[in-house]
CSV table of C-alpha atoms in Angstrom, one decimal:
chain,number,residue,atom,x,y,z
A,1,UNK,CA,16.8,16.0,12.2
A,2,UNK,CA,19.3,13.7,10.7
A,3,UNK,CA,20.4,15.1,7.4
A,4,UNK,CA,21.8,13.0,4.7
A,5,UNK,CA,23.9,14.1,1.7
A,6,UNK,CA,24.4,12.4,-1.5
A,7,UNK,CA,27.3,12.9,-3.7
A,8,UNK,CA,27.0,13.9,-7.1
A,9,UNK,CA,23.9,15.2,-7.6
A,10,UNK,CA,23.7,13.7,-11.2
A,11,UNK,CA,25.9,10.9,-13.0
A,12,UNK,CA,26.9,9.8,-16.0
A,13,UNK,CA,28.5,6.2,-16.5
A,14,UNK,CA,28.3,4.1,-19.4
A,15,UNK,CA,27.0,0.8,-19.9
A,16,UNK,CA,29.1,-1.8,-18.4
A,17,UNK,CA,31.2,0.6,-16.0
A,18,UNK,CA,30.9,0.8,-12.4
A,19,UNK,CA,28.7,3.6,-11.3
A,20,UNK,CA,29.3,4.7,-7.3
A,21,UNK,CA,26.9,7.0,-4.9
A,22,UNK,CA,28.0,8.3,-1.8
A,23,UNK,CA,25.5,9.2,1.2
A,24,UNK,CA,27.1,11.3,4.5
A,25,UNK,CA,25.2,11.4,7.4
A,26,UNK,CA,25.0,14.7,9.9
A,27,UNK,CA,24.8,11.8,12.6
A,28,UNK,CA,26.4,8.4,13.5
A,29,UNK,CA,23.8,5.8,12.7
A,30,UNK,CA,25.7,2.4,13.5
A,31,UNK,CA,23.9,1.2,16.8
A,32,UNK,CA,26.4,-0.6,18.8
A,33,UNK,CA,24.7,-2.8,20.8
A,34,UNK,CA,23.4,-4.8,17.6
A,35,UNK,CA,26.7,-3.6,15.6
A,36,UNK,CA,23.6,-2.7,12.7
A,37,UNK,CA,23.8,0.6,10.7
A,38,UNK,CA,20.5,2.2,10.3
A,39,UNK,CA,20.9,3.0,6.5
A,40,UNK,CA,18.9,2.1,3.2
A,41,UNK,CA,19.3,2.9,-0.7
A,42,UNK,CA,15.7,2.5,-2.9
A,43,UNK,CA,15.6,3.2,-6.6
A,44,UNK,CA,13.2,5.3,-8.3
A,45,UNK,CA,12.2,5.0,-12.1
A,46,UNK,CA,10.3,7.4,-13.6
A,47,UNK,CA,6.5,7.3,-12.7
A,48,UNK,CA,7.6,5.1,-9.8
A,49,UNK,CA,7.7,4.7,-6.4
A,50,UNK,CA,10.6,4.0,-4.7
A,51,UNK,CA,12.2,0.4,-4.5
A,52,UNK,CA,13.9,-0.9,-1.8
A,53,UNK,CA,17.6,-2.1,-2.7
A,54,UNK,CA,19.7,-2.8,0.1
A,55,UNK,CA,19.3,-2.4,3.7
A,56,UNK,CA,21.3,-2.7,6.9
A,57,UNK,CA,24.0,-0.7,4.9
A,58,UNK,CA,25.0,-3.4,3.0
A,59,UNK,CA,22.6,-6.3,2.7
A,60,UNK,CA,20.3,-6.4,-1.0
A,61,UNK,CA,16.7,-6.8,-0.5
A,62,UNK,CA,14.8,-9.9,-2.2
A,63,UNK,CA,15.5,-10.0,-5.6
A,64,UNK,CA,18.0,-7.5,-5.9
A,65,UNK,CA,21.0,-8.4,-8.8
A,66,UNK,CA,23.8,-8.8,-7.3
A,67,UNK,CA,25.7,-5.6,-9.1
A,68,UNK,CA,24.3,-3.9,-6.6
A,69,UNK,CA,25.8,-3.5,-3.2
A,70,UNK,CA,26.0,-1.3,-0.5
A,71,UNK,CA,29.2,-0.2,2.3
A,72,UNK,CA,29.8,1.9,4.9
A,73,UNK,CA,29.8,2.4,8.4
A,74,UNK,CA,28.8,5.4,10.9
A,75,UNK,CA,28.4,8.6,8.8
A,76,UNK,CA,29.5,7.5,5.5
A,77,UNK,CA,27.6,4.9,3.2
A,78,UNK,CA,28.5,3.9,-0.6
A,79,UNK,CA,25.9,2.3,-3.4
A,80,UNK,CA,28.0,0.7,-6.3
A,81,UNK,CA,26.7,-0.5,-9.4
A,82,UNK,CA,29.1,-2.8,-10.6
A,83,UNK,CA,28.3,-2.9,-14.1
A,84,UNK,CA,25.6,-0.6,-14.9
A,85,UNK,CA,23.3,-1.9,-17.0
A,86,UNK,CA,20.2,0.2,-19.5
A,87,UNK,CA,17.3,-0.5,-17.0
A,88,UNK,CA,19.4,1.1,-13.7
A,89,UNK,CA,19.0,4.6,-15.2
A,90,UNK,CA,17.0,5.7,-11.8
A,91,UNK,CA,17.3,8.5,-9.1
A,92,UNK,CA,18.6,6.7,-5.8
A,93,UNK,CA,18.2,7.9,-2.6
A,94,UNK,CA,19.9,6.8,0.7
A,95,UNK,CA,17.6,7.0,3.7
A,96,UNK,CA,18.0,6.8,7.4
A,97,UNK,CA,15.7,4.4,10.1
A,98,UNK,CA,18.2,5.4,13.0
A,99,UNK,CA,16.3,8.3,13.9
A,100,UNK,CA,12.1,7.5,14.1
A,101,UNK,CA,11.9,11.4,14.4
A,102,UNK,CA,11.6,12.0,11.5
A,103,UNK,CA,12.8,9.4,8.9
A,104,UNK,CA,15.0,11.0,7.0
A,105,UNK,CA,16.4,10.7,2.7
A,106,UNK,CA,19.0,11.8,0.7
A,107,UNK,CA,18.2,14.3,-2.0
A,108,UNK,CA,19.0,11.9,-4.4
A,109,UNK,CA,21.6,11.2,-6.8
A,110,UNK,CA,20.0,10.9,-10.8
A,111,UNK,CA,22.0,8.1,-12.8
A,112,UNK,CA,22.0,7.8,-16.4
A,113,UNK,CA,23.6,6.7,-19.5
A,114,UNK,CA,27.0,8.3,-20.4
B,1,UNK,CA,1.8,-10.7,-4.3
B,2,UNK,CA,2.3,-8.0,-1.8
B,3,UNK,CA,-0.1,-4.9,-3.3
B,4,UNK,CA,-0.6,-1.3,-2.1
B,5,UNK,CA,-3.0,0.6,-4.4
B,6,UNK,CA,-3.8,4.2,-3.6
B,7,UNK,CA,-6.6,6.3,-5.0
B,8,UNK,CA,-6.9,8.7,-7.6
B,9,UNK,CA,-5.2,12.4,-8.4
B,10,UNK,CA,-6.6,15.3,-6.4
B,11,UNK,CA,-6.8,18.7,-6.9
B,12,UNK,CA,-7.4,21.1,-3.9
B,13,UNK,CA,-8.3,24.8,-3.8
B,14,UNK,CA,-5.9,26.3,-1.0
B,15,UNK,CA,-7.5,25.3,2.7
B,16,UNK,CA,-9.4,22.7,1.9
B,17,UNK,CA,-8.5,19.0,3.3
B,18,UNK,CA,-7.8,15.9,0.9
B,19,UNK,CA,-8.1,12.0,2.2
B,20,UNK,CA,-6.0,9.5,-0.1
B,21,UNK,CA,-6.4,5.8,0.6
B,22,UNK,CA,-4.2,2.8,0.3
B,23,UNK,CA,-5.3,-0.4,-0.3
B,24,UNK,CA,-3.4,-3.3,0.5
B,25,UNK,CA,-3.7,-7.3,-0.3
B,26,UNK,CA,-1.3,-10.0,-0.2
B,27,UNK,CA,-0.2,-9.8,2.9
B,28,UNK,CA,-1.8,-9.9,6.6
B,29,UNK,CA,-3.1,-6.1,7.4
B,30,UNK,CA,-2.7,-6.3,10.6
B,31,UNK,CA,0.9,-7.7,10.7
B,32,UNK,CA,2.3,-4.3,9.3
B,33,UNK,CA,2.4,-0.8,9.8
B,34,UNK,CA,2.1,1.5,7.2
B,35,UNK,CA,4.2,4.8,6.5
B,36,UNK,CA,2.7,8.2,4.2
B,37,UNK,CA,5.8,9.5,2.1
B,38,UNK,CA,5.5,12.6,0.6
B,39,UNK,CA,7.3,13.8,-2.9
B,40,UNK,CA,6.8,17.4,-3.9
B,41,UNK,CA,8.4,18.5,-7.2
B,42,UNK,CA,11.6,18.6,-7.0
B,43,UNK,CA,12.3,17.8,-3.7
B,44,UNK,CA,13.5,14.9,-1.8
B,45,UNK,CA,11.1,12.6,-0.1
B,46,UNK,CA,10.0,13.1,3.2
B,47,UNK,CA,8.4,11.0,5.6
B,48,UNK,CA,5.2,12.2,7.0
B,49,UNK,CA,4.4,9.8,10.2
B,50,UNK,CA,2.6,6.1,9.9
B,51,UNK,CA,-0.1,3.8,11.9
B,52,UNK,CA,0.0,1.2,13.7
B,53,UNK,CA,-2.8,-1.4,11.8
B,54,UNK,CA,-3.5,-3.4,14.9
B,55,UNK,CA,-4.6,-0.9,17.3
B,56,UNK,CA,-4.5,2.0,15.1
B,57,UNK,CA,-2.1,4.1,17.2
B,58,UNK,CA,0.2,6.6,15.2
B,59,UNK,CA,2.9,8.8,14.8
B,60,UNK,CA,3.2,12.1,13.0
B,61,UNK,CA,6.1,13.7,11.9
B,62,UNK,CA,6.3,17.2,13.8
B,63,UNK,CA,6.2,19.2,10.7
B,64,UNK,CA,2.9,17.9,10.0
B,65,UNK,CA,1.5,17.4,13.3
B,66,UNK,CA,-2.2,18.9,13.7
B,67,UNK,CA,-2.5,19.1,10.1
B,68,UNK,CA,-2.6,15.2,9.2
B,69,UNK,CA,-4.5,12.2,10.4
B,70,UNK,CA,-4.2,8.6,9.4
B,71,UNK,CA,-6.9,6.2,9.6
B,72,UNK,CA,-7.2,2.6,8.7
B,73,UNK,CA,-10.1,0.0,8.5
B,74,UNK,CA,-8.9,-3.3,9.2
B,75,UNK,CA,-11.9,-5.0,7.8
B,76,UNK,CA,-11.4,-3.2,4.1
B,77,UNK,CA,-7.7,-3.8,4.8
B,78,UNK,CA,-6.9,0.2,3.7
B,79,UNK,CA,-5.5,2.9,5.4
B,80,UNK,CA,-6.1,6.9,5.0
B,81,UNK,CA,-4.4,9.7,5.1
B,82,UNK,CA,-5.9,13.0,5.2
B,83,UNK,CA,-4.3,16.0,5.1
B,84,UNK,CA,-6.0,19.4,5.8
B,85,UNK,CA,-5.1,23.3,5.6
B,86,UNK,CA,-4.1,22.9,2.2
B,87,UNK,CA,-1.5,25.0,1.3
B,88,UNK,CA,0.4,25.4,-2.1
B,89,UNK,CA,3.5,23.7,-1.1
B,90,UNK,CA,1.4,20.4,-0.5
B,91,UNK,CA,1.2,20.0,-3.9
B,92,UNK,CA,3.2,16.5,-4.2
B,93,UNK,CA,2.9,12.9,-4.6
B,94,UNK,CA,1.8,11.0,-1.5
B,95,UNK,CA,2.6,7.4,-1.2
B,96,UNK,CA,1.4,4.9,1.7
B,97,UNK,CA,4.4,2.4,2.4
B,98,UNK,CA,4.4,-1.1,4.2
B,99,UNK,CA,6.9,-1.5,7.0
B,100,UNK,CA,9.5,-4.2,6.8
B,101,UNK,CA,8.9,-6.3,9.1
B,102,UNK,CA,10.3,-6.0,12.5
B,103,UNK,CA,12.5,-3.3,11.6
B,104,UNK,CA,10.7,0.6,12.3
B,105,UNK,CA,11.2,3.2,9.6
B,106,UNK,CA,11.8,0.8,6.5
B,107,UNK,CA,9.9,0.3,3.7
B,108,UNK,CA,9.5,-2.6,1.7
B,109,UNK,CA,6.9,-2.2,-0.8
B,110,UNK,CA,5.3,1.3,-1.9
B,111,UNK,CA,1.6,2.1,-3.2
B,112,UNK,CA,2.2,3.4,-6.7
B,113,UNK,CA,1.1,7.3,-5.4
B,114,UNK,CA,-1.5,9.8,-5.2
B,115,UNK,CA,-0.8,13.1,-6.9
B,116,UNK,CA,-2.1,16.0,-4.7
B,117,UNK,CA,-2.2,19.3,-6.6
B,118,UNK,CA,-3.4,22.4,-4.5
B,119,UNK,CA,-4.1,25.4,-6.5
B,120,UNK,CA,-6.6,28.6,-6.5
């Protein structure tokens, strides 16, 4: 199984800052012949399912604010919050499509107010 | 608007089976596959196999293989997943997931979840 790793486990940024997530991958997951990597972020709230944020590595899903954004290539993706605003307090998980065996997510990285 | 409501909370006695369904509208059934994501407390979420609406075929991830089927019925436009030989550790929130469209393994919009509590 593809294993993905988010770093830190828990952050604290304040309101207005930038807040940054990093996701490693135990595998490559850019697929050459469509130069695509296979790599998602969702947010959770509380009593939530997950919502899908940004796709493709980098591209935000419909409706997404644009303070979010995703980048990386290969084994090593980033989610920045460009200026973190009350209602992004959320666990975010990084998840993997490369692999169909299984699907694969981070453990999740909990973000809240500093 | 794009929906995906699941049924109500369960609670399981150890070995017994559980079916949670997920009923979609908004969309055309048959145009999407559908993913089962499981959340157990305090772990990360893990992805549990999906069906094919059309002809109904499916994949199971191998830790649940033999233990889990999914169902659908096209004409209620709702899918199942039921789970049997429950065991403690199943105890987690189960959530049905629609399939962005032409693109396997992601997940556009979510059923809101089915808490699953397995206990003697």
């Amino acid at each position: 199984d593809i294993v993905l790793t988010q770093s830190p486990d828990s952050l604290a940024v304040s309101l207005g800052e930038r807040a940054t997530i990093n996701c490693k991958s135990s595998q490559n997951l850019f697929y050459s012949s469509n130069n695509k990597n296979y790599l998602a972020w969702y947010q959770q709230k509380p009593g939530q399912p997950p919502k899908l944020l940004i796709y493709w590595a980098s591209i935000r899903a419909s409706g997404v604010p644009d303070r979010f954004s995703g980048t990386g290539s290969g084994t090593q993706f980033t989610l920045t919050i460009s200026s973190l605003q009350a209602e992004d307090v959320a666990v975010y998980y990084c998840q993997q499509y490369y692999n169909t065996s299984p699907y694969t997510f981070g453990q999740g990285t909990k973000l809240e107010i500093e | 608007q794009v929906q995906l409501v699941q049924s109500g909370a369960e609670v399981k006695k150890p070995g017994a089976s559980v079916k949670v369904s997920c009923k979609t509208s908004g969309f055309t059934f048959n145009d999407y596959a559908l993913h089962w994501v499981r959340q157990a407390p305090g772990q990360r979420l893990e992805w549990m196999g999906w069906i094919n609406s059309v002809n109904g075929n499916t994949k199971y991830s191998q830790k649940f293989h033999g233990r889990v089927t999914f169902t659908r019925d096209s004409s209620a436009n709702t899918a199942y997943m039921e789970l049997s030989g429950l065991r403690s550790d199943d105890t987690a929130i189960y959530f049905c997931a629609r399939e962005y469209v032409e693109v396997d393994g992601l997940f556009d919009y979510w059923g809101q979840g089915t808490l699953v509590s397995v206990s003697s």
